[in-house]
Coordinates of C-alpha atoms in Angstrom, one line a residue:
X28 CA 149.2 81.2 64.7
X29 CA 146.2 80.9 62.3
X30 CA 143.0 80.9 64.2
X31 CA 139.9 79.3 62.7
X32 CA 137.0 81.4 61.6
X33 CA 134.0 80.8 63.8
X34 CA 130.8 79.5 62.4
X35 CA 127.9 81.7 63.4
X36 CA 124.3 80.5 63.9
X37 CA 121.9 81.4 61.1
X38 CA 118.2 81.1 61.1
X39 CA 115.1 81.8 59.0
X40 CA 114.6 85.3 57.5
X41 CA 111.1 85.7 59.0
X42 CA 109.1 85.0 62.2
X43 CA 105.6 85.1 63.3
X44 CA 103.3 84.4 66.3
X45 CA 102.1 80.8 65.9
X46 CA 99.8 80.6 68.9
X47 CA 98.4 82.6 71.7
X48 CA 96.7 81.8 75.1
X49 CA 95.6 83.5 78.2
X50 CA 94.2 82.9 81.7
X51 CA 92.7 85.4 84.2
X52 CA 92.4 85.4 88.0
X53 CA 89.5 83.3 89.2
X54 CA 87.7 86.1 91.1
X55 CA 85.6 88.8 89.6
X56 CA 86.1 92.0 91.7
X57 CA 83.7 94.8 91.0
X58 CA 84.4 98.4 91.8
X59 CA 82.0 98.5 94.7
X60 CA 84.2 96.0 96.5
X61 CA 87.1 98.5 96.6
X62 CA 85.6 101.9 96.9
X63 CA 85.2 102.0 100.7
X64 CA 88.9 102.2 101.8
X65 CA 89.7 104.8 99.1
X66 CA 86.5 106.9 99.8
X67 CA 85.5 106.7 96.1
X68 CA 82.6 105.3 94.0
X69 CA 81.9 103.0 91.1
X70 CA 81.2 106.0 88.9
X71 CA 84.5 107.7 89.8
X72 CA 86.5 104.6 88.9
X73 CA 84.6 104.1 85.6
X74 CA 85.0 107.7 84.5
X75 CA 88.7 107.9 85.3
X76 CA 89.8 104.4 84.1
X77 CA 87.0 102.6 82.2
X78 CA 87.2 99.7 84.6
X79 CA 84.0 98.0 85.7
X80 CA 85.5 94.9 87.2
X81 CA 89.0 93.3 87.5
X82 CA 90.1 89.7 87.8
X83 CA 92.1 88.6 90.8
X84 CA 93.6 85.2 91.6
X85 CA 92.7 83.2 94.7
X86 CA 95.2 83.1 97.5
X87 CA 96.4 79.6 96.5
X88 CA 97.2 80.6 92.9
X89 CA 100.6 82.0 92.3
X90 CA 102.1 83.8 89.3
X91 CA 103.7 80.6 88.0
X92 CA 100.4 78.9 88.0
X93 CA 99.0 81.6 85.9
X94 CA 102.0 81.5 83.6
X95 CA 101.7 77.8 83.2
X96 CA 98.1 78.0 82.2
X97 CA 98.7 80.6 79.6
X98 CA 101.7 78.7 78.2
X99 CA 99.7 75.5 77.8
X100 CA 96.9 77.4 76.0
X101 CA 99.4 79.0 73.6
X102 CA 101.0 75.7 72.9
X103 CA 97.6 74.1 72.2
X104 CA 96.7 77.0 69.8
X105 CA 100.0 76.6 68.0
X106 CA 99.6 72.8 67.7
X107 CA 102.9 72.2 69.6
X108 CA 104.1 70.6 72.8
X109 CA 106.6 71.7 75.4
X110 CA 109.2 69.5 73.8
X111 CA 109.0 71.7 70.7
X112 CA 110.1 74.8 72.7
X113 CA 113.8 75.9 72.6
X114 CA 113.5 78.9 74.9
X115 CA 111.1 80.3 77.5
X116 CA 110.9 84.0 78.3
X117 CA 108.9 85.0 81.3
X118 CA 108.1 88.7 81.8
X119 CA 107.0 89.4 85.4
X120 CA 107.5 91.8 88.3
X121 CA 105.5 89.8 90.7
X122 CA 107.5 86.6 91.1
X123 CA 109.0 86.8 94.6
X124 CA 112.0 84.6 94.2
X125 CA 115.2 86.3 93.1
X126 CA 116.5 82.9 91.9
X127 CA 116.0 80.5 90.2
X128 CA 114.1 82.2 87.3
X129 CA 110.4 81.4 87.2
X130 CA 110.8 80.7 83.5
X131 CA 112.9 77.6 84.3
X132 CA 110.2 76.2 86.6
X133 CA 107.4 76.9 84.0
X134 CA 109.6 75.2 81.3
X135 CA 109.9 72.1 83.5
X136 CA 106.1 72.1 84.2
X137 CA 105.2 72.1 80.5
X138 CA 107.8 69.6 79.5
X139 CA 110.1 72.1 77.7
X140 CA 113.3 71.0 79.5
X141 CA 116.1 71.5 78.5
X142 CA 114.9 74.7 76.8
X143 CA 116.8 77.9 77.7
X144 CA 114.8 79.9 80.2
X145 CA 115.0 83.3 81.7
X146 CA 113.0 86.1 83.3
X147 CA 112.8 89.7 82.3
X148 CA 111.7 92.7 84.4
X149 CA 110.2 95.4 82.1
X150 CA 106.8 95.9 83.8
X151 CA 104.0 96.7 81.5
X152 CA 106.4 96.7 78.4
X153 CA 107.7 93.3 79.3
X154 CA 105.6 91.3 76.8
X155 CA 106.7 93.4 73.9
X156 CA 110.3 93.2 75.1
X157 CA 109.9 89.4 75.1
X158 CA 108.4 89.3 71.6
X159 CA 111.3 91.4 70.3
X160 CA 113.8 89.0 71.9
X161 CA 112.0 85.9 70.6
X162 CA 112.0 87.3 67.1
X163 CA 115.7 87.9 67.3
X164 CA 116.5 84.5 68.7
X165 CA 114.6 82.7 66.0
X166 CA 116.1 84.7 63.1
X167 CA 119.6 84.3 64.6
X168 CA 119.1 80.5 64.5
X169 CA 119.6 80.3 68.3
X170 CA 116.1 78.8 68.8
X171 CA 113.3 77.6 66.5
X172 CA 110.3 78.0 68.8
X173 CA 110.3 80.5 71.7
X174 CA 107.5 80.8 74.3
X175 CA 107.0 84.3 75.6
X176 CA 104.8 84.7 78.7
X177 CA 103.6 87.9 80.5
X178 CA 102.3 86.9 83.9
X179 CA 101.4 88.9 86.9
X180 CA 99.7 88.6 90.3
X181 CA 99.4 92.3 90.8
X182 CA 97.0 91.9 93.7
X183 CA 100.0 90.9 95.8
X184 CA 101.1 94.5 95.7
X185 CA 97.8 96.2 96.5
X186 CA 97.3 98.7 99.3
X187 CA 93.5 98.8 99.6
X188 CA 93.7 102.5 100.8
X189 CA 95.8 103.7 97.8
X190 CA 94.0 105.9 95.3
X191 CA 96.9 106.1 92.8
X192 CA 97.1 102.6 91.2
X193 CA 95.9 99.7 93.4
X194 CA 92.3 99.8 92.4
X195 CA 93.4 99.4 88.7
X196 CA 95.2 96.1 89.2
X197 CA 94.3 92.6 88.2
X198 CA 95.9 89.2 87.9
X199 CA 96.5 87.1 84.8
X200 CA 98.9 85.7 82.2
X201 CA 99.1 85.7 78.4
X202 CA 101.5 83.8 76.3
X203 CA 102.5 83.4 72.6
X204 CA 104.7 81.0 70.7
X205 CA 107.1 82.7 68.2
X206 CA 108.5 80.6 65.4
X207 CA 109.8 80.6 61.8
X208 CA 107.6 82.0 59.0
X209 CA 107.7 82.1 55.2
X210 CA 106.7 85.8 55.3
X211 CA 107.4 88.6 57.8
X212 CA 105.0 88.3 60.8
X213 CA 106.8 90.5 63.4
X214 CA 107.9 94.0 62.6
X215 CA 111.0 95.7 64.1
X216 CA 110.7 96.4 67.8
X217 CA 110.9 100.1 68.8
X218 CA 111.9 100.3 72.4
X219 CA 113.6 102.4 75.0
X220 CA 113.6 103.7 78.6
X221 CA 113.7 106.9 80.7
X222 CA 115.1 106.1 84.1
X223 CA 115.0 109.7 85.0
X224 CA 111.2 109.2 85.6
X225 CA 111.6 106.0 87.6
X226 CA 109.7 107.8 90.5
X227 CA 106.5 108.0 88.4
X228 CA 105.6 104.3 89.0
X229 CA 107.4 102.7 91.8
X230 CA 107.4 100.3 94.7
X231 CA 106.9 102.1 98.0
X232 CA 110.2 100.7 99.5
X233 CA 112.7 98.0 99.0
X234 CA 112.6 94.5 100.5
X235 CA 115.7 95.4 102.6
X236 CA 113.6 98.1 104.3
X237 CA 111.0 95.5 105.0
X238 CA 113.5 93.2 106.6
X239 CA 115.8 95.7 108.4
X240 CA 113.5 98.6 109.3
X241 CA 110.1 96.8 109.8
X242 CA 108.6 98.9 107.0
X243 CA 105.9 96.3 106.1
X244 CA 105.0 94.8 102.9
X245 CA 105.8 97.1 99.9
X246 CA 103.1 98.1 97.5
X247 CA 102.8 100.1 94.3
X248 CA 102.3 103.9 93.8
X249 CA 102.1 106.0 90.7
X250 CA 102.0 109.7 89.9
X251 CA 98.8 109.6 87.9
X252 CA 98.9 112.9 86.0
X253 CA 102.6 112.5 85.0
X254 CA 102.1 109.0 83.8
X255 CA 98.9 110.0 81.8
X256 CA 100.7 112.8 80.0
X257 CA 103.8 110.7 79.3
X258 CA 101.7 107.8 78.0
X259 CA 99.5 110.0 75.7
X260 CA 102.1 112.4 74.4
X261 CA 105.3 110.3 74.2
X262 CA 104.0 106.8 73.5
X263 CA 101.9 107.7 70.5
X264 CA 105.1 108.7 68.6
X265 CA 106.7 105.4 69.6
X266 CA 103.7 103.5 68.2
X267 CA 104.1 105.6 65.0
X268 CA 107.8 104.7 64.7
X269 CA 106.8 101.0 65.0
X270 CA 104.4 101.4 62.1
X271 CA 107.0 103.2 60.1
X272 CA 109.7 100.6 60.8
X273 CA 107.2 97.9 59.7
X274 CA 106.4 99.8 56.5
X275 CA 102.7 100.1 57.3
X276 CA 100.3 103.0 57.6
X277 CA 97.5 103.6 60.1
X278 CA 94.9 102.5 57.5
X279 CA 96.7 99.2 57.2
X280 CA 96.3 98.4 60.9
X281 CA 93.4 96.1 61.7
X282 CA 93.8 95.9 65.5
X283 CA 95.3 98.2 68.1
X284 CA 96.4 96.4 71.2
X285 CA 98.0 98.8 73.7
X286 CA 98.9 98.1 77.3
X287 CA 95.7 98.1 79.3
X288 CA 96.6 100.9 81.7
X289 CA 93.6 103.2 81.5
X290 CA 90.8 103.5 79.0
X291 CA 91.3 107.3 78.7
X292 CA 94.9 106.7 77.7
X293 CA 93.9 104.3 75.1
X294 CA 91.3 106.7 73.6
X295 CA 93.8 109.6 73.5
X296 CA 96.4 107.4 71.8
X297 CA 93.9 106.5 69.1
X298 CA 93.4 110.2 68.5
X299 CA 97.1 111.0 68.4
X300 CA 97.8 108.1 66.0
X301 CA 94.8 109.1 63.8
X302 CA 93.7 105.4 63.6
X303 CA 90.6 104.9 61.4
X304 CA 87.4 103.8 63.0
X305 CA 87.7 100.5 61.2
X306 CA 90.6 99.5 63.6
X307 CA 89.4 97.1 66.4
X308 CA 90.8 98.2 69.7
X309 CA 91.7 95.9 72.6
X310 CA 89.7 97.1 75.7
X311 CA 90.1 94.1 78.0
X312 CA 90.8 96.5 80.9
X313 CA 87.1 97.0 81.3
X314 CA 86.6 93.7 83.1
X315 CA 90.1 92.3 83.6
X316 CA 91.9 95.4 85.0
X317 CA 95.5 96.4 84.5
X318 CA 97.6 93.2 84.5
X319 CA 100.9 94.8 83.6
X320 CA 103.0 92.4 81.4
X321 CA 100.0 90.2 80.8
X322 CA 97.7 92.8 79.5
X323 CA 98.6 92.9 75.8
X324 CA 98.5 89.1 75.1
X325 CA 95.3 88.9 77.2
X326 CA 93.7 91.6 75.1
X327 CA 94.9 90.1 71.8
X328 CA 93.7 86.6 72.8
X329 CA 90.3 88.0 73.6
X330 CA 90.0 89.8 70.3
X331 CA 90.7 86.5 68.5
X332 CA 88.6 84.3 70.7
X333 CA 85.6 86.5 70.4
X334 CA 86.0 86.9 66.6
X335 CA 86.5 90.6 66.7
X336 CA 89.5 90.2 64.4
X337 CA 90.5 87.3 62.1
X338 CA 93.6 85.2 62.1
X339 CA 96.3 87.0 60.1
X340 CA 95.2 90.5 61.0
X341 CA 97.8 93.2 61.3
X342 CA 98.0 94.4 64.9
X343 CA 99.9 97.3 66.4
X344 CA 100.9 96.6 70.0
X345 CA 102.6 98.8 72.5
X346 CA 103.6 98.4 76.1
X347 CA 104.7 101.1 78.5
X348 CA 105.1 101.5 82.3
X349 CA 107.4 101.4 85.3
X350 CA 111.0 102.2 84.5
X351 CA 109.8 104.2 82.6
X352 CA 110.2 101.6 79.8
X353 CA 108.3 101.1 76.5
X354 CA 108.3 98.9 73.5
X355 CA 106.1 98.5 70.4
X356 CA 105.9 96.4 67.2
X357 CA 103.4 95.5 64.5
X358 CA 102.6 91.8 64.4
X359 CA 100.5 89.4 62.4
X360 CA 98.0 87.8 64.7
X361 CA 98.0 83.9 64.8

């Protein structure tokens, strides 16, 4: 029997980000509103994290509302409509339905049906995971335009008395459209995980314990010092590998957009990478807080919207968090 040779999909040689958009929670929450239950102060939070305020969504706003808003803004920026999208990737850890995927619902809301749609759970690295997948899908010829969304309503997991992570958290969504390009616009993704340190950032207990043991609503915890050391000393080499893979040097980078976890982590990573002073650094955490998968696109969108960097600038982005998982790539900003 002679079997036919399969035809494989082929796509363009290069991709880039065509548009970006973001939305933040409606409420501005200053440090003073949170310090009582954790027996702290505005000064303590500012010194340890760099956060002055964070944005949190109203009770009636859910994570898919945030995702939809960011998606529409990214489509507008790209000059496209939902009908132009072939795949929707939603990165989130705060969508409470196991099935169906939130991405399918967002795709329907923006008129992207019948685009492929799926969710990924990679916490604070999720946006960079999604960009890596979108780049591969387009270059493989599986999709022409891919919408990548990082969306979180982290305030749903807040324990007001927790001093490890809850006061850091904010709500928001950021999105990009990835599509074909005449020149390379997304460098190779350098990614990985270390499940042996899963305990460092974790949910307090499972939903089964909530149901079967009356454990109450789960919230988040982190081992602050362990996470700080891991992020500073192990993530800077990952960012360097992403630059090496893209064929660029620190002096070529125009913007550094790390996950907005903690301002001290950002500052230490800059030192480790020896980035020149000319590099513009995303510091959206100061008044948006840590929005997990949404933090990188929100910080990048802000840099562009405020004119801190121009369209076409080379940006190094890196996400890292619960898992522990990480991912980085160099991209051309839209």
